[in-house]
Structures are given as structure tokens and as C-alpha cells.
CSV table of C-alpha atoms in Angstrom, one decimal:
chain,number,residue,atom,x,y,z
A,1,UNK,CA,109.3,106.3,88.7
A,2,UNK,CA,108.0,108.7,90.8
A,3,UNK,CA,110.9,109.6,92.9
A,4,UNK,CA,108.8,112.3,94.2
A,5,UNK,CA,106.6,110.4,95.8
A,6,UNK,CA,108.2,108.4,97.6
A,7,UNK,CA,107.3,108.1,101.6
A,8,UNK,CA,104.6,110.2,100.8
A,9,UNK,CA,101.4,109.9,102.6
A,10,UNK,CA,98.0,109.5,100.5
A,11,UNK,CA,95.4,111.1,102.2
A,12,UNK,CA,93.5,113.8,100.1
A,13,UNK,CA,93.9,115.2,96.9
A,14,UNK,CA,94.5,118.6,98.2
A,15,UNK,CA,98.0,116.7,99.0
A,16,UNK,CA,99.3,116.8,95.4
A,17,UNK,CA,99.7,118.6,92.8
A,18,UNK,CA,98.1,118.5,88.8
A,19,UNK,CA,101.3,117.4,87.9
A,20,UNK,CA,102.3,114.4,90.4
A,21,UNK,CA,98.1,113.0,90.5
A,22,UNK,CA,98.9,112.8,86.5
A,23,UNK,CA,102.1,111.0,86.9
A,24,UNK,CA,100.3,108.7,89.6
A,25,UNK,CA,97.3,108.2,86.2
A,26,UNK,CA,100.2,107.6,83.9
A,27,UNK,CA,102.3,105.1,86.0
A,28,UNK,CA,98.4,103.1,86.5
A,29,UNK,CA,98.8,102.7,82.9
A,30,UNK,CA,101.8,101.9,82.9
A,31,UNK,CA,101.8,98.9,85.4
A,32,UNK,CA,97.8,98.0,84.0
A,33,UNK,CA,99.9,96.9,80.5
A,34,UNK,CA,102.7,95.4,82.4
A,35,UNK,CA,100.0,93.3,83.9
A,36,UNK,CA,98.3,92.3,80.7
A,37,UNK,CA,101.5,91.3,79.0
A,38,UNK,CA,102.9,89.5,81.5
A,39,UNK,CA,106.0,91.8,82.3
A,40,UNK,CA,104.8,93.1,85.6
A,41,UNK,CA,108.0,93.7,87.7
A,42,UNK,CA,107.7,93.1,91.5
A,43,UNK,CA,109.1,96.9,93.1
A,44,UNK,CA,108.2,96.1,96.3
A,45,UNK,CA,109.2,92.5,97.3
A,46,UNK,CA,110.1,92.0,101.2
A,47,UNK,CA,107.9,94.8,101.9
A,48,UNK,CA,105.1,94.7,104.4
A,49,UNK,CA,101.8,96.5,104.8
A,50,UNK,CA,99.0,96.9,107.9
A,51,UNK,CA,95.4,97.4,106.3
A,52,UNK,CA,92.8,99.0,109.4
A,53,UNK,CA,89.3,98.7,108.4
A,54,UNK,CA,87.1,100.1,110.5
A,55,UNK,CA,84.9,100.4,107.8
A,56,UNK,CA,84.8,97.1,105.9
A,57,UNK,CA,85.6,97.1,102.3
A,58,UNK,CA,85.4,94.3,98.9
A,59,UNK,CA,86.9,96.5,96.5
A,60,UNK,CA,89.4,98.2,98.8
A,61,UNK,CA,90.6,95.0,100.7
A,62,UNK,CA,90.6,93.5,97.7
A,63,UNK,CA,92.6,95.8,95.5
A,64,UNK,CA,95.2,96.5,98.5
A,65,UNK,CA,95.8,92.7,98.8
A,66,UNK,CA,96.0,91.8,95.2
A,67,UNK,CA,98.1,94.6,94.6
A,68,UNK,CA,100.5,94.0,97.7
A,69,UNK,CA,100.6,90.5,96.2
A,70,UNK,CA,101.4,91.5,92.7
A,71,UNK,CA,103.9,93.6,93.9
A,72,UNK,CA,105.7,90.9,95.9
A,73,UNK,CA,104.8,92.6,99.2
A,74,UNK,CA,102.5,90.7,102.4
A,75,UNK,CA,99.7,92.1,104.0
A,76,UNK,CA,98.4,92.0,107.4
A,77,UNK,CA,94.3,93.1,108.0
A,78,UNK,CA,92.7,94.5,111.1
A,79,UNK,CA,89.5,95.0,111.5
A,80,UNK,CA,88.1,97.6,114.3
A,81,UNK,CA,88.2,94.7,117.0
A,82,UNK,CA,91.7,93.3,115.7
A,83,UNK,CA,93.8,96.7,116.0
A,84,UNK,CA,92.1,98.5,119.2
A,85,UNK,CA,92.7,102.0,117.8
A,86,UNK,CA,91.6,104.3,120.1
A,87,UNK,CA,90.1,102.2,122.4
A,88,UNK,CA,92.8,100.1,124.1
A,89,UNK,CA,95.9,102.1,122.8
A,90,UNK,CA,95.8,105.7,121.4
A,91,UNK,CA,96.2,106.5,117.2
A,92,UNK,CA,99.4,107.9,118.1
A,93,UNK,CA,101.0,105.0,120.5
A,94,UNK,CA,99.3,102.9,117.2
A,95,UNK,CA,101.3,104.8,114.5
A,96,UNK,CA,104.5,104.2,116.1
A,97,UNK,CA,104.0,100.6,116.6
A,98,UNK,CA,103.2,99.7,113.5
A,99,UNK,CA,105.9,101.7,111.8
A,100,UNK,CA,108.1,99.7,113.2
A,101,UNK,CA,106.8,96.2,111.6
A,102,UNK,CA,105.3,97.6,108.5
A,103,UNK,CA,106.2,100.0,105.3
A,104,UNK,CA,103.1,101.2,105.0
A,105,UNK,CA,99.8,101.7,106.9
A,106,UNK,CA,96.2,101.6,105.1
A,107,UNK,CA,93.0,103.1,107.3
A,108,UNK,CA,90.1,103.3,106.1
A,109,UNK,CA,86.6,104.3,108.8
A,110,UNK,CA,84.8,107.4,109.1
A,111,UNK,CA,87.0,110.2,110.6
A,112,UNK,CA,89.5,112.1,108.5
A,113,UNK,CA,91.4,113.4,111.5
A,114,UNK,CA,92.1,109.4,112.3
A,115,UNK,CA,94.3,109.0,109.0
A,116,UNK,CA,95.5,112.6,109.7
A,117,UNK,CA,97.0,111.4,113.2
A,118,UNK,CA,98.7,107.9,111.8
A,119,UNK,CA,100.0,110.0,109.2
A,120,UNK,CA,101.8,113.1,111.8
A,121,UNK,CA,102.5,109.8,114.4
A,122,UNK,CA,104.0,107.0,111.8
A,123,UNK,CA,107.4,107.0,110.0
A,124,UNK,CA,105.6,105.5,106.9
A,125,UNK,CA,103.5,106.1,104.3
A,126,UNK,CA,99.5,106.3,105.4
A,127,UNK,CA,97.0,105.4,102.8
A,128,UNK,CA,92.9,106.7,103.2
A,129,UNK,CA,91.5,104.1,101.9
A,130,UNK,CA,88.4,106.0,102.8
A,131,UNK,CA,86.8,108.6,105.4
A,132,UNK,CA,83.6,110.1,105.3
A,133,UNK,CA,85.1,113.4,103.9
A,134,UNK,CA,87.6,111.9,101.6
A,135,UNK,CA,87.7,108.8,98.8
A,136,UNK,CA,91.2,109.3,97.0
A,137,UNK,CA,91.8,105.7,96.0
A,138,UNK,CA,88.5,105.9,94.3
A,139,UNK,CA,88.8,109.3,92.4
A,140,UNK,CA,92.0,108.4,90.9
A,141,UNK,CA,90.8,105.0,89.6
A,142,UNK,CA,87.4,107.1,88.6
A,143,UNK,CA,90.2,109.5,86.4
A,144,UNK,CA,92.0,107.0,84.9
A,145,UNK,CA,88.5,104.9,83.9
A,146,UNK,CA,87.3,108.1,82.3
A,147,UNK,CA,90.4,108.6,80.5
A,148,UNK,CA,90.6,105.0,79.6
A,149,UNK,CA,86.9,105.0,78.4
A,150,UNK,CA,86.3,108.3,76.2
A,151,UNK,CA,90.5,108.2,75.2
A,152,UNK,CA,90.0,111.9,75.7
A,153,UNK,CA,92.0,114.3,77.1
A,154,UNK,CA,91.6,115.4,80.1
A,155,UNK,CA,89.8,118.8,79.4
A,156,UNK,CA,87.5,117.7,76.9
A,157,UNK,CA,86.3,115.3,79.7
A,158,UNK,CA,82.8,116.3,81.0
A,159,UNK,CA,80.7,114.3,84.1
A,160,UNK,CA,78.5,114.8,86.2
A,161,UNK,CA,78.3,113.6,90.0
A,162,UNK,CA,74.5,113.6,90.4
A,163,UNK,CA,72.5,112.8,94.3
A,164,UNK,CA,74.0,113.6,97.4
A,165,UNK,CA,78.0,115.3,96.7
A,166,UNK,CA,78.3,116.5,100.2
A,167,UNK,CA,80.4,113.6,101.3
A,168,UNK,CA,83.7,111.6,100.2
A,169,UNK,CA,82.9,110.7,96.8
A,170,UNK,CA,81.2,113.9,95.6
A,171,UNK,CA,84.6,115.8,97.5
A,172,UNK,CA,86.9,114.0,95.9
A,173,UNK,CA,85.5,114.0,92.3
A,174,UNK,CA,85.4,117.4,92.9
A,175,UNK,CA,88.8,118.2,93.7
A,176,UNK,CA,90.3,115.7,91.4
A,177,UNK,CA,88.7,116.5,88.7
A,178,UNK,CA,89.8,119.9,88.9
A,179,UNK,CA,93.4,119.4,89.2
A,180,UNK,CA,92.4,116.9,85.8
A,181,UNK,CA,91.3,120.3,84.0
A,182,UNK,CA,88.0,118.5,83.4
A,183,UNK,CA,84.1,120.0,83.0
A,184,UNK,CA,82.9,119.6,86.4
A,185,UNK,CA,78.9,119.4,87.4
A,186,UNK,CA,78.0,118.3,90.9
A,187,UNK,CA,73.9,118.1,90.6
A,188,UNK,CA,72.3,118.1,93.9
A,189,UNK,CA,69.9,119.3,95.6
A,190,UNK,CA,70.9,122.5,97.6
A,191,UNK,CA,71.5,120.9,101.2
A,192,UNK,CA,73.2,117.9,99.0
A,193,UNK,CA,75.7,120.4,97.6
A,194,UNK,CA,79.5,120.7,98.4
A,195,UNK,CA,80.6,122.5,101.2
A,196,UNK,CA,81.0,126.3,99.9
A,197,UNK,CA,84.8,126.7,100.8
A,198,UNK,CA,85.5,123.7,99.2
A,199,UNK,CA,83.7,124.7,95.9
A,200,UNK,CA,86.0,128.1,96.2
A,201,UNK,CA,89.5,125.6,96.3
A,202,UNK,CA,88.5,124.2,93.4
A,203,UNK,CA,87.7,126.8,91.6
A,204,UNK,CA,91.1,128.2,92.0
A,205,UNK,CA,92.7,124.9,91.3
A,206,UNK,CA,90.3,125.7,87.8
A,207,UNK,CA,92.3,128.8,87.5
A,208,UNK,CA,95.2,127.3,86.7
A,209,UNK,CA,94.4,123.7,85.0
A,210,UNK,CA,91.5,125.2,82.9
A,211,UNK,CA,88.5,122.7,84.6
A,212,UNK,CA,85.0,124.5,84.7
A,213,UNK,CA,82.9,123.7,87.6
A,214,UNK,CA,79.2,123.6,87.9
A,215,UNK,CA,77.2,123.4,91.1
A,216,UNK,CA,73.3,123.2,90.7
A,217,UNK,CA,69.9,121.4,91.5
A,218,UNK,CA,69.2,121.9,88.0
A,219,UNK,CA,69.2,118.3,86.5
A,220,UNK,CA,69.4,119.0,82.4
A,221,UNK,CA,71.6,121.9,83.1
A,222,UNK,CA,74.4,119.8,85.0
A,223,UNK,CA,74.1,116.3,82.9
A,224,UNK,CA,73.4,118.2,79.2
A,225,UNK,CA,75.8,117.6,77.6
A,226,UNK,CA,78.4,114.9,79.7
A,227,UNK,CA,80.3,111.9,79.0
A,228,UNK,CA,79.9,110.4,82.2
A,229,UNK,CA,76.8,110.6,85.1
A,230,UNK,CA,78.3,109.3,88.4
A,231,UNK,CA,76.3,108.4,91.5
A,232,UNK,CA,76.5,107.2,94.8
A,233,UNK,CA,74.3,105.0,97.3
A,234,UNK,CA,72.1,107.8,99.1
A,235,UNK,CA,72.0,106.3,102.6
A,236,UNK,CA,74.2,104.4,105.0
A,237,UNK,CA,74.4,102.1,107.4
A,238,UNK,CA,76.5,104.1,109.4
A,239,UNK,CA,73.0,106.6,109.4
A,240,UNK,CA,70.1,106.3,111.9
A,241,UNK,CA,67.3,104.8,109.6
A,242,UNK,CA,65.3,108.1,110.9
A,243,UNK,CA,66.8,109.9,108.2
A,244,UNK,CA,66.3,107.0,105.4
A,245,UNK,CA,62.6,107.9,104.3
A,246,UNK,CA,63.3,111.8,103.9
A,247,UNK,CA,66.8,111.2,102.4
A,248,UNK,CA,65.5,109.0,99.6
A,249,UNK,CA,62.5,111.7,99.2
A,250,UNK,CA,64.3,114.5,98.4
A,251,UNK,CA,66.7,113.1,96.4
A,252,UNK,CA,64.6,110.7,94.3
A,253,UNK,CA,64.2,113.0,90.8
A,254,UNK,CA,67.9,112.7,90.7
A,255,UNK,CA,68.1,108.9,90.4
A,256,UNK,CA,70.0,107.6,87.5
A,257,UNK,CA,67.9,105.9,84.8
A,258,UNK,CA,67.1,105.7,81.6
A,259,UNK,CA,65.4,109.1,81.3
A,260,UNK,CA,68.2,110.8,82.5
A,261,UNK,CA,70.9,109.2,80.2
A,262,UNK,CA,68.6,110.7,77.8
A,263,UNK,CA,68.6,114.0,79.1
A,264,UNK,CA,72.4,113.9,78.4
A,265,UNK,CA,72.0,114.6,75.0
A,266,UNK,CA,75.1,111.9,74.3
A,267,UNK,CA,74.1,108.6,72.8
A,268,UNK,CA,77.7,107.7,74.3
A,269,UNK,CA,77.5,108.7,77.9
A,270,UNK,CA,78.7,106.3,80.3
A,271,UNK,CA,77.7,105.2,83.7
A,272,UNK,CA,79.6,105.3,86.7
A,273,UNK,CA,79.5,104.1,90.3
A,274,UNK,CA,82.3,103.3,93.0
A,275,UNK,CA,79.5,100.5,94.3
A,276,UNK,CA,78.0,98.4,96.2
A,277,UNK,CA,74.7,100.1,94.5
A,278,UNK,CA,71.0,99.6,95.7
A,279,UNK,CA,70.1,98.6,91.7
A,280,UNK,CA,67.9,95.8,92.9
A,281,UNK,CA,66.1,93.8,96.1
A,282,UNK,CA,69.0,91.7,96.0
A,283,UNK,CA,70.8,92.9,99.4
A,284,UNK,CA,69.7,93.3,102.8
A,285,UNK,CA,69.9,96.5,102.9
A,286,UNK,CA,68.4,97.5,99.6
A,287,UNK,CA,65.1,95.4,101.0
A,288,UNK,CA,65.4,97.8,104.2
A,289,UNK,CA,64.8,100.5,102.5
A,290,UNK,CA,62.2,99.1,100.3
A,291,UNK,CA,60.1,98.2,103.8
A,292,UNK,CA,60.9,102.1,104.8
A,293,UNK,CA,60.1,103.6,101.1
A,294,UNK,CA,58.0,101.6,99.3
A,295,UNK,CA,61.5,102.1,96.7
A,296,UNK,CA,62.2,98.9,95.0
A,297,UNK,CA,65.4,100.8,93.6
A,298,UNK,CA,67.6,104.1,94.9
A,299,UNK,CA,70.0,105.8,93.0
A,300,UNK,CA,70.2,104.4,90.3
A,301,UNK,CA,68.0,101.7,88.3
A,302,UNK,CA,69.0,97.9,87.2
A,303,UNK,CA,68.1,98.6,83.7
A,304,UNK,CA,70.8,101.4,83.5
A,305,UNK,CA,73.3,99.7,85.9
A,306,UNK,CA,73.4,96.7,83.6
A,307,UNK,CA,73.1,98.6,80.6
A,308,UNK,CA,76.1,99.1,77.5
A,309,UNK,CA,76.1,102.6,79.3
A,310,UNK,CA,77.2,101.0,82.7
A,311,UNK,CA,81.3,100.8,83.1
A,312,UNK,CA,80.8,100.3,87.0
A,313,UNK,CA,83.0,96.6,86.6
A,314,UNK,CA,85.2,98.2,84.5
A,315,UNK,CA,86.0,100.7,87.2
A,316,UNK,CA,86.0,98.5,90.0
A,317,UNK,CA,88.8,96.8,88.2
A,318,UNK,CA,90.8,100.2,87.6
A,319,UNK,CA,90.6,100.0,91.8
A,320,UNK,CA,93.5,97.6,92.0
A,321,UNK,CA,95.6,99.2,89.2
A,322,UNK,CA,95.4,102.7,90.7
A,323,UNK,CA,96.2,101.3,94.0
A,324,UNK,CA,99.0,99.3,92.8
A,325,UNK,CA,100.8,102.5,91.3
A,326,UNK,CA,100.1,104.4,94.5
A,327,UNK,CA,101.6,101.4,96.7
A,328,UNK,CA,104.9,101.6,93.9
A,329,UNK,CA,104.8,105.2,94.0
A,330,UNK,CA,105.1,105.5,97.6
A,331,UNK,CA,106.7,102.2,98.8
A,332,UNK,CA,109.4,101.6,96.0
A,333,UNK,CA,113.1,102.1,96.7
């Protein structure tokens, strides 16, 4: 177990170190086989958690309940109505109240310095389940479903984050895949790009795990080579549609699709994608865009998305298991 751990909030990956993110990977696999053979032991019955979504969620509700449930532990959810943070009764006042019926607090909306203030207010462990500068739950299960996939090791794992990496998911593949040691190439267009500071930290994390980081617009130079091509949606519905049309514009030559597996150079790349993806005209907002665009796909295309290449369910799956060993991790006695 990680004893380490234990009461520990989980809010960025700037939080741990190399060593206690790998033992986090290793105790996923550990309690992923447990599963599977039917020896799962329940660490955390009689415990209780409060989920907050202000931003709602399938495979982050999901994965906290199922793993709560696994675990032996309840779960109560809020949504932005149900728990009246910061409208009716301050983050603070909100910490401390629920610390006192629950072991552990899950938020997930769009400010990081929301999750920062239950974390300094509560007297339990605080879980980002998602802010719009940080994903952790979703780069360690996208670690551990590269690992699991290419049965690598860590530095002789190569991907590329390809679209718009100035947000969450491209900042926490960043970091996290530098603490991994891995071969790091965040493909964007130059306004797309990571923050500058934040490309700095991770290159000093490099120093020391050995992971080689790449930041460029230049599309064969950051995917030549990779195991794995990762995207994201490219808009949200958090955004004024204003910014929809230009958005998709600039970054439509680095959509994911057949021609750009190709430009891998690796007949065995993968595709990856923390989802939901606009693949199709099957959503109403993917048939938004298409009446903004003229786009009948974004970033990425259905033909790679349900491709061999495509490990997207696999990873969504890898969700509850990374969860569940963060839950143990920090909840277990």
C-alpha cells in the first residue's frame, strides 16, 4: 500500500513525485487483476464519498461510483444546483461541512482555484476530477493504457498530443508524461501551445526522469515516429459559439485520420481520446458545429476512431481502475 499517500489530496500532478505517480500505475494494476480474478478486496468499506459536478461527467461519475462500490464505500452526487457552492454557502463554509459527513470530496467544474479552496478548507482528501487547467484522473489512466498497450517501458514510450494542448488534457499529459520519462510531442498550432512556464517545469522534471519533450506546429516532425497520437474535442460548450468557426479553422490540418496515422511511420500506433469525440453527426453538438462549419467531423474521423488503431474504450475502461487505486491510495486505513 501506499502509506504515503494516504489523506493526500489529488489535484495536479505537480503534487507528486516520479516515484509515488508510478506506485499509484502499479497499485492500478494491481487492483485491475484483483478485479479480473475475482480476489478484489474491499479497503474502504464504511467509507463515504461527496462527488460535486459542476461539470457533468459519464466516465468520471461513472468510474467514482463503480469504484466507491467496488471498494465497499457509498457515494453521494451533487450537481451545481444540489450543493450551492459558492452561491448560497461559500467553498470554504462547504469544505468544512462536508468533511464532517464524508472521507473524501470529488469536484469536478472549471476553476482550479475551486478544488484548491476545498482542498486548504476540508479535513479530507479532495479529488479534481477535472478543471479547465487540470485532468489528473485522466492522465494517469492515459499512463497506465499506454503502458498496458505497447508493454513498454516507460521511456521507450513515445506520443503525441496533437490540436489544441493549451488546456487540461494537453497540461496534464504534459506533466505526467514527464515525471513517466516518456518522448513527449505536444503538436499545435502556436496559440494552441502550452503555456511557456509550464513547458520550462517539465523540462526540468525531464532533467531528472530522462523524458524528451517536443513542442511544435510541425505535424510529421511531432507524430514521426510515436506509438500513440492523442486528441481532444476542439470546442466546448462552456465556449461562446463566436469562437467555434475560427477554432475548427485553424486547427483543422491537425485532425486525426487516416493520413496522419500514416505520417507516423508506425504500422502499430495507437489512437487515443479521453472522449466524448465529435467522430460523427451523431450528437447534438457535433450537428452544431456541422450547421456553423460545414465539418461533418472535428478532431478526429470515424474511420480512425473505430479503427484497430483506436484504444479509446480500452482507455475509458482504465478510468475506473486508476480511480479506484487513487480512492485506496488515499482513503485506505
Amino acid at each position: 500500500m501506499l502509506t504515503e499517500l494516504r489523506q493526500r489530496h489529488f489535484l495536479k500532478e505537480l503534487d507528486f513525485t516520479p516515484s509515488e505517480w508510478k506506485g499509484l500505475l502499479a497499485l492500478t494494476a494491481q487492483l485491475k487483476q484483483a478485479r479480473a480474478e475475482g480476489t478484489e478486496v474491499q479497503r474502504l468499506h464504511g467509507r463515504s464519498l461527496a462527488l460535486i459536478f459542476e461539470k457533468p461527467s459519464t466516465r468520471t461519475r461513472s468510474s467514482f461510483e463503480v469504484a466507491a462500490f467496488h471498494q465497499g464505500a457509498m457515494v453521494s452526487y451533487f450537481d451545481e444546483q444540489g450543493a450551492h457552492m459558492g452561491h448560497k454557502e461559500s467553498i470554504a463554509d462547504t469544505a468544512r461541512v462536508l468533511s464532517r459527513f464524508y472521507d473524501g470530496i470529488q469536484y469536478r467544474g472549471a476553476h482550479q482555484a475551486t478544488v484548491e479552496a476545498l482542498a486548504e478548507h476540508a479535513s479530507v482528501p479532495v479529488w479534481n476530477g477535472l478543471t479547465d487547467d487540470w485532468h489528473p484522473t485522466q492522465s494517469l489512466c492515459d499512463m497506465f493504457t499506454m503502458r498496458e498497450s505497447s508493454g513498454l517501458d516507460d521511456r521507450d514510450i513515445s506520443f503525441a498530443y496533437v490540436g489544441d494542448a493549451r488546456f487540461n488534457q494537453g497540461n496534464s499529459l504534459l506533466i505526467a508524461g514527464a515525471m513517466m520519462g516518456m518522448d513527449i510531442r505536444m503538436v499545435a498550432p502556436a496559440p494552441f501551445q502550452p503555456a511557456a512556464e509550464l513547458v520550462r517545469i517539465a523540462r526540468g522534471i525531464g532533467e531528472t526522469t530522462g523524458a524528451r519533450i517536443t513542442v511544435t506546429d510541425d505535424i510529421d516532425a511531432g507524430v514521426g515516429g510515436v506509438d500513440f497520437v492523442h486528441t481532444d474535442i476542439w470546442v466546448s460548450m462552456g465556449e461562446p459559439k463566436s469562437v467555434w468557426a475560427e477554432r475548427v479553422e485553424l486547427l483543422s490540418p491537425y485532425q486525426v485520420n487516416v493520413e496522419m496515422l500514416e505520417r507516423t511511420g508506425n504500422s502499430e500506433v495507437k489512437f487515443m481520446h479521453c472522449l466524448p469525440s465529435y467522430h460523427d453527426l451523431n450528437t447534438n453538438v457535433a450537428q452544431e458545429i456541422n450547421q456553423l462549419t460545414g465539418r461533418d467531423v472535428c478532431e478526429v474521423t470515424g474511420e480512425v476512431f473505430e479503427s484497430d488503431a483506436s484504444i479509446v474504450f480500452d482507455q475509458a475502461d482504465n478510468r475506473l481502475h486508476t480511480i479506484k487505486a487513487i480512492l485506496v491510495a488515499t482513503m485506505s486505513r
